[in-house]
mmCIF file of C-alpha atoms in Angstrom:
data_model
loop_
_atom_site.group_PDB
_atom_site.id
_atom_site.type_symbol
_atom_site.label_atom_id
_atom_site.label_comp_id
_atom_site.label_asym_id
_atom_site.label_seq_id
_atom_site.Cartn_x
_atom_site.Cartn_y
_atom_site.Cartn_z
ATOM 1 C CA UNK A 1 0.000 0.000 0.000
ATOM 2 C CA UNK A 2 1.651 3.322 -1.044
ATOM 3 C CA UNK A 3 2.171 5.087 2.120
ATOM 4 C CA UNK A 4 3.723 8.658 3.243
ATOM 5 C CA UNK A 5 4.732 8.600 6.570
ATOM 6 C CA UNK A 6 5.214 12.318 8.658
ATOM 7 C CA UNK A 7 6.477 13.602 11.520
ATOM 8 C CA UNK A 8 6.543 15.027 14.437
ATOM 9 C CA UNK A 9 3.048 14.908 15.237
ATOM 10 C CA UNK A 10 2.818 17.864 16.834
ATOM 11 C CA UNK A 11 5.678 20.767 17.185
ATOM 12 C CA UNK A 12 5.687 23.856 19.227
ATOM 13 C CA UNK A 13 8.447 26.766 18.470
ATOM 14 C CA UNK A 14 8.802 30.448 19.418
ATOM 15 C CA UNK A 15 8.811 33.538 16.897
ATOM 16 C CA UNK A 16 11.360 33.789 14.583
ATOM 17 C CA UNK A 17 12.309 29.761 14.936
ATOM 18 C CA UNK A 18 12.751 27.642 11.635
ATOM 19 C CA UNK A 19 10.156 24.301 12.315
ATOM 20 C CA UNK A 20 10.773 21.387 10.432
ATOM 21 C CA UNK A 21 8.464 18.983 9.059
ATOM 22 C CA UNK A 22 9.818 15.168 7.654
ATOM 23 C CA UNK A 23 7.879 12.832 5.079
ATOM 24 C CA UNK A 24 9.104 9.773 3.902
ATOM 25 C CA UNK A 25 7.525 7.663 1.070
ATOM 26 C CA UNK A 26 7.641 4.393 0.227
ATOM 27 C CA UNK A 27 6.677 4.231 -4.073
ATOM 28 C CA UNK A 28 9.219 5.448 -5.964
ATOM 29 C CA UNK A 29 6.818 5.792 -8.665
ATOM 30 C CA UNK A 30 5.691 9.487 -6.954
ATOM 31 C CA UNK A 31 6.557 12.156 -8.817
ATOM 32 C CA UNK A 32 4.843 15.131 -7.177
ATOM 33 C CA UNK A 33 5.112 16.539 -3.990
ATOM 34 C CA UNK A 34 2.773 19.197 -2.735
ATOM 35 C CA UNK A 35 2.389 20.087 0.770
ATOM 36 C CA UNK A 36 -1.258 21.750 2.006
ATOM 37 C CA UNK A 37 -1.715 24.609 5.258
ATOM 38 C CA UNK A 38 -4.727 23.537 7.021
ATOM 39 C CA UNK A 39 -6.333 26.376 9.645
ATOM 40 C CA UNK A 40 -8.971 25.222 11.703
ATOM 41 C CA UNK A 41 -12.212 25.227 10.718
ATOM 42 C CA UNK A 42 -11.163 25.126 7.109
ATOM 43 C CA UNK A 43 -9.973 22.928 4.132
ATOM 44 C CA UNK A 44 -6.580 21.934 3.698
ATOM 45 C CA UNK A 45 -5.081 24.934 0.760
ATOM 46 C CA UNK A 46 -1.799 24.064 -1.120
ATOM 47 C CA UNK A 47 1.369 26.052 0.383
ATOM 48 C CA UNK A 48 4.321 24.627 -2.261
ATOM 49 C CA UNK A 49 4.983 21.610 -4.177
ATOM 50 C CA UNK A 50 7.842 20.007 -5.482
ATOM 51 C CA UNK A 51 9.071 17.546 -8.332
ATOM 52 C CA UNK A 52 11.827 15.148 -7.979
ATOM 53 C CA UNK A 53 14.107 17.035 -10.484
ATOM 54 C CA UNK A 54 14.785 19.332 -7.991
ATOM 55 C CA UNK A 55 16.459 19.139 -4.519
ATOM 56 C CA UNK A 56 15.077 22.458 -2.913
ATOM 57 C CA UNK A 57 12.102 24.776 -3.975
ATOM 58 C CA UNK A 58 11.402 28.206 -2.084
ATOM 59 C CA UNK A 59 8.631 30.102 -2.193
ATOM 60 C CA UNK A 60 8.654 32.962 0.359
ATOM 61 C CA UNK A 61 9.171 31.903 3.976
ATOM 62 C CA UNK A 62 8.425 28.109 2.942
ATOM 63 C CA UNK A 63 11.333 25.691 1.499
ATOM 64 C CA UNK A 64 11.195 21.479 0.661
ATOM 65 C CA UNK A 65 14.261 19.909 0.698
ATOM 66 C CA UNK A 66 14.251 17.053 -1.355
ATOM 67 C CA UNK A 67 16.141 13.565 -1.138
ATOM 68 C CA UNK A 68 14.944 11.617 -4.003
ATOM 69 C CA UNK A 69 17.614 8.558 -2.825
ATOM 70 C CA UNK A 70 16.215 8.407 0.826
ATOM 71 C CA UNK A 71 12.635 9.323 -0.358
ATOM 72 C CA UNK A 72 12.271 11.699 1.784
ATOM 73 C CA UNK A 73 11.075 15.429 2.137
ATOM 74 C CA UNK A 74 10.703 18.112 4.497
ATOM 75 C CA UNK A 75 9.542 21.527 5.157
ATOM 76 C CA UNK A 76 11.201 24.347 6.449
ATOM 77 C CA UNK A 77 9.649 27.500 7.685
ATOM 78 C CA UNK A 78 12.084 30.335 8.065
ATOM 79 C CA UNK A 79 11.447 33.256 10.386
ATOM 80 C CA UNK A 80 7.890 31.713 11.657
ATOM 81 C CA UNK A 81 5.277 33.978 12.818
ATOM 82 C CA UNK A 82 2.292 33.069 15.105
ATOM 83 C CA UNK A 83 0.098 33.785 12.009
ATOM 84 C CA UNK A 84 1.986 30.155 10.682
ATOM 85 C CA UNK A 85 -0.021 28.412 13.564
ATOM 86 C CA UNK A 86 -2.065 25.329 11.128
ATOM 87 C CA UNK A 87 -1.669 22.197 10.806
ATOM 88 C CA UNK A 88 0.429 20.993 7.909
ATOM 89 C CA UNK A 89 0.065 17.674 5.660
ATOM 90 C CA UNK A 90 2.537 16.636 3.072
ATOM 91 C CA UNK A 91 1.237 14.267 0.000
ATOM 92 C CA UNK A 92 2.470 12.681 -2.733
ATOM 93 C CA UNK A 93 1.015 11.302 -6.070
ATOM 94 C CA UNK A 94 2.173 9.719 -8.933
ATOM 95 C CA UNK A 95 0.584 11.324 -12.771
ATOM 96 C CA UNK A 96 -0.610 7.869 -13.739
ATOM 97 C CA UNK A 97 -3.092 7.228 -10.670
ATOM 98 C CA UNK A 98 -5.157 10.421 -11.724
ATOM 99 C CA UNK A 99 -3.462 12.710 -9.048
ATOM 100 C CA UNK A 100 -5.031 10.817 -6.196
ATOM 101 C CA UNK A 101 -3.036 12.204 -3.875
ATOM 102 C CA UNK A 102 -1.849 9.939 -0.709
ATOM 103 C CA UNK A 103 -1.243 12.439 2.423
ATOM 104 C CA UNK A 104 0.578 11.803 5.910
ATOM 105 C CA UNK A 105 -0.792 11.584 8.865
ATOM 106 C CA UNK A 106 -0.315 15.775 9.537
ATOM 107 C CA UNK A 107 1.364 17.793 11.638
ATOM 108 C CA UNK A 108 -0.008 20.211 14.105
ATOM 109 C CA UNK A 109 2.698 23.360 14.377
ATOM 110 C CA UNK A 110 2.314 26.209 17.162
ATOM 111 C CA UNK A 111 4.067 29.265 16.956
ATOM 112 C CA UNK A 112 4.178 31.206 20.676
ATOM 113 C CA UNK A 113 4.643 35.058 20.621
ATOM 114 C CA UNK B 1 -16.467 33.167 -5.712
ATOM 115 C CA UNK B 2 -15.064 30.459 -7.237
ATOM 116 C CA UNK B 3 -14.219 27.347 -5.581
ATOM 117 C CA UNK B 4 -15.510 24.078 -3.668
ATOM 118 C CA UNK B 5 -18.852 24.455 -2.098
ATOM 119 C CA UNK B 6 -20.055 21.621 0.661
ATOM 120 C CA UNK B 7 -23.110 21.601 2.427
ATOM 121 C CA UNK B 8 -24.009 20.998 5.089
ATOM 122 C CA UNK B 9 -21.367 22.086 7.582
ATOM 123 C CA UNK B 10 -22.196 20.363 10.627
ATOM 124 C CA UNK B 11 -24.785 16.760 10.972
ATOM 125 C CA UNK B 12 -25.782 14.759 13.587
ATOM 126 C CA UNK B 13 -26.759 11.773 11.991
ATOM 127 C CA UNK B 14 -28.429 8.526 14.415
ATOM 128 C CA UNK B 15 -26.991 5.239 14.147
ATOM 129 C CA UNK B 16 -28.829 3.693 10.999
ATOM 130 C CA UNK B 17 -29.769 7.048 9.387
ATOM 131 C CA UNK B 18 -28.584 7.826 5.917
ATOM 132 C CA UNK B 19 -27.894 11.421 4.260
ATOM 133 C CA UNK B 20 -25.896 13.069 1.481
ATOM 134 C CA UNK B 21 -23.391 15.078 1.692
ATOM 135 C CA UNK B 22 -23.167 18.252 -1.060
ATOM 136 C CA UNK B 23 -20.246 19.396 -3.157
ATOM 137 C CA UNK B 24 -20.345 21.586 -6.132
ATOM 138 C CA UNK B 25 -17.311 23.158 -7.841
ATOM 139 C CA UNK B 26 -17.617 25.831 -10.368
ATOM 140 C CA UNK B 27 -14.205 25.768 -11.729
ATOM 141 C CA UNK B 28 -14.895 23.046 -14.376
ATOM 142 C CA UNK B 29 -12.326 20.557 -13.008
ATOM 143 C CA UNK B 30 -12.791 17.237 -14.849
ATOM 144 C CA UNK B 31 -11.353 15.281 -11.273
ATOM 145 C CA UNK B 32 -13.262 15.553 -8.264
ATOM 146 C CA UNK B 33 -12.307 13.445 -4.859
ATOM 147 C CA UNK B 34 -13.783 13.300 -1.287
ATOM 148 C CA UNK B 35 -11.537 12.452 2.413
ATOM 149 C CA UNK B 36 -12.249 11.713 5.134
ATOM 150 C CA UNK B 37 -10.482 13.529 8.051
ATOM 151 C CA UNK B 38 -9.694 12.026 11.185
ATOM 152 C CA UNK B 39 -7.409 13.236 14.364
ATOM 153 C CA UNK B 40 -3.905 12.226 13.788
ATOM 154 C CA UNK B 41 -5.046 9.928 10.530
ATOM 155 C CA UNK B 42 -4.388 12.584 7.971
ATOM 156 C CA UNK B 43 -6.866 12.670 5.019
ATOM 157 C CA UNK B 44 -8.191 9.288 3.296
ATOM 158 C CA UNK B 45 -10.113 8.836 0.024
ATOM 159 C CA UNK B 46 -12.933 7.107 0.091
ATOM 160 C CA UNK B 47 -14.072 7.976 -3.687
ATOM 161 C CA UNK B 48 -12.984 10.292 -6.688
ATOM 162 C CA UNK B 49 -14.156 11.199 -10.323
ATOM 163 C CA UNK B 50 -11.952 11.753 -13.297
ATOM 164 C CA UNK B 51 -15.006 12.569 -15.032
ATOM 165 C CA UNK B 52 -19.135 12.937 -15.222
ATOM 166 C CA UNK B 53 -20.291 9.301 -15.552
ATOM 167 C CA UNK B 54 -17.055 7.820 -13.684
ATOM 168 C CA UNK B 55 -16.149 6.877 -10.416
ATOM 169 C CA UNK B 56 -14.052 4.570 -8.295
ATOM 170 C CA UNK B 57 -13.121 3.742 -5.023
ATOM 171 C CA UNK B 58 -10.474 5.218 -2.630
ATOM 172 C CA UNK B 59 -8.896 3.988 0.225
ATOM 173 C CA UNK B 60 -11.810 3.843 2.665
ATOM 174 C CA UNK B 61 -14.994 3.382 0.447
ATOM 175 C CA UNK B 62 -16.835 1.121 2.598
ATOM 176 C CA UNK B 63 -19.924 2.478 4.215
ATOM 177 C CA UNK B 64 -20.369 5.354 1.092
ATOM 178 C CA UNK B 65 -21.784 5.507 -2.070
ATOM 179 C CA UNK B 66 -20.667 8.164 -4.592
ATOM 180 C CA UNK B 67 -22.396 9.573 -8.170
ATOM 181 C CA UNK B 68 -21.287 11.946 -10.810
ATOM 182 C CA UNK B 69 -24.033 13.090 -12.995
ATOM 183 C CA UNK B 70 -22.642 16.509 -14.050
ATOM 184 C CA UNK B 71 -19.279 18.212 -14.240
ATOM 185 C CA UNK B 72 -19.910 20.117 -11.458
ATOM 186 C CA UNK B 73 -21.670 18.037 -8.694
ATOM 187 C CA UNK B 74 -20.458 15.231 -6.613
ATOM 188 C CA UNK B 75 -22.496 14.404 -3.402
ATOM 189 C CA UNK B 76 -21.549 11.563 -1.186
ATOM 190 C CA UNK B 77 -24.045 8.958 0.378
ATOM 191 C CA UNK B 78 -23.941 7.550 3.901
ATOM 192 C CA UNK B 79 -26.886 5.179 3.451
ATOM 193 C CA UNK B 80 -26.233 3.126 6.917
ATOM 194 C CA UNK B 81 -24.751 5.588 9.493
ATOM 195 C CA UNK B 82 -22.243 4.072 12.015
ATOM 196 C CA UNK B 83 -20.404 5.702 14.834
ATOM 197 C CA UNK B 84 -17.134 4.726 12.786
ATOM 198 C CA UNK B 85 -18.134 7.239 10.596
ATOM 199 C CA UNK B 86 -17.768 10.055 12.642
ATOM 200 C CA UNK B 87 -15.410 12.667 11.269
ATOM 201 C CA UNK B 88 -14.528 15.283 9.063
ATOM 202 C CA UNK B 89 -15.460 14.906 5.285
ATOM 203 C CA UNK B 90 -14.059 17.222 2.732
ATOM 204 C CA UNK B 91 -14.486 17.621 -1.361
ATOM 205 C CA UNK B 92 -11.784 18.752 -3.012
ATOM 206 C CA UNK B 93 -11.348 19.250 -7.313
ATOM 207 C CA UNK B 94 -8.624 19.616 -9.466
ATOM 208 C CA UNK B 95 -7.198 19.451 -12.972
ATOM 209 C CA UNK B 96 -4.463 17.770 -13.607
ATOM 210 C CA UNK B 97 -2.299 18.640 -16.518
ATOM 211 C CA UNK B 98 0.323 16.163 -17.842
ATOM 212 C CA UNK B 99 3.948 18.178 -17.008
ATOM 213 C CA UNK B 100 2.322 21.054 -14.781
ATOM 214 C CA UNK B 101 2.216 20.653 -11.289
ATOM 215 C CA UNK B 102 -1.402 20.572 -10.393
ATOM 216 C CA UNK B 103 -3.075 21.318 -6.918
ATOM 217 C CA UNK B 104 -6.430 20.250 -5.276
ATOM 218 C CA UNK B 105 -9.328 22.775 -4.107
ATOM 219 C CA UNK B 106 -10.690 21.566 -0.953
ATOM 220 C CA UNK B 107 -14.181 22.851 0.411
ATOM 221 C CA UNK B 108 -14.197 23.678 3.659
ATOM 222 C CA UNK B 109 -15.524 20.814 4.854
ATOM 223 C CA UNK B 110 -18.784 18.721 6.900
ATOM 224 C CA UNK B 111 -18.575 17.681 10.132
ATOM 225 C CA UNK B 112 -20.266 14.714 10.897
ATOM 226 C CA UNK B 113 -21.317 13.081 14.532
ATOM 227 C CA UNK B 114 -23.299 9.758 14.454
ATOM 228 C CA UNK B 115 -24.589 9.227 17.907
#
């Protein structure tokens, strides 16, 4: 079963700190890697997403670091702000399954003041 | 606005009651998909469209019942309810384009409580 395992569950970090968030995948088949902000009360909304022809993509404040030979990703957050406070999911899916994407399990980030 | 549209936004369903759950996209995305959300579980399909007229199952389909009559519309059925099914159901769209890094529209989601 194609699987995308995350961590840490849950991760608390002060103003200004850089969280990180790990997925690892199992299919080597996946060739797109998107990870979605969720705020509560609301649907999950795509942040950045990455292909496995690159190592790193930035967009703003948000960076994935890729590792196509340990199948693994992560997210960094540079300079986080309380207003980052959500709940973050990465997914993967390959273009022949029809995009279905397969998520991890999430990862609920607070940033104090 | 533009975007996924779910209704209701809250249920309380009773053991053995069935209802549908609403979703309507007005982007004209050909794929449509609904998850299930539960604490610390992430998000699991139970069905998705790649078109009007076609479905499949997901991950989780037991329990549900899905149709796809238009474009636009794809409601989900809970025809038994069971406590199991308590959780957080979202719709979500997209169009995929071969070479183009693609992205899903979620709705903002029903919660369900089956008592």
């Amino acid at each position: 079963q194609q699987q995308v395992k995350q961590s840490p569950q849950s991760l608390i970090v002060q103003k200004g700190g850089i969280p990180i968030i790990n997925c690892a995948y199992e299919n080597t088949a996946f060739d797109y890697f998107p990870w979605y902000q969720q705020f509560p009360g609301k649907g999950p909304a795509l942040l950045i997403a990455i292909r496995p022809d690159v190592s790193e993509k930035k967009e703003g404040r948000f960076t994935i670091s890729f590792n196509k030979s340990a199948k693994q990703f992560s997210l960094h957050i540079m300079d986080s702000q309380p207003g980052d406070s959500a709940t973050y999911f990465c997914a993967a899916s390959k273009e022949t399954s029809g995009s279905r994407l397969t998520f991890g399990e999430g990862t609920q980030l607070t940033v104090n003041p | 606005n533009a975007g996924v549209t779910q209704t209701p936004k809250f249920r309380i369903l009773k053991i053995g009651q069935s209802m549908t759950l609403q979703c309507t996209q007005d982007m004209n995305h050909n794929y449509m998909y609904w998850y299930r959300q539960d604490p610390g579980m992430g998000l699991k399909l139970i069905y998705y469209s790649v078109g009007a007229g076609i479905t499949d199952k997901g991950e989780v389909p037991n329990g549900y019942n899905v149709s796809r009559s238009t474009t636009e519309d794809f409601p989900l059925r809970l025809e038994l309810a069971a406590p199991s099914q308590t959780s957080v159901y979202f719709c979500a769209s997209s169009y995929p384009r071969s070479g183009s890094p693609y992205g899903y529209t979620f709705g903002s989601g029903t919660r369900l409580t089956v008592v």
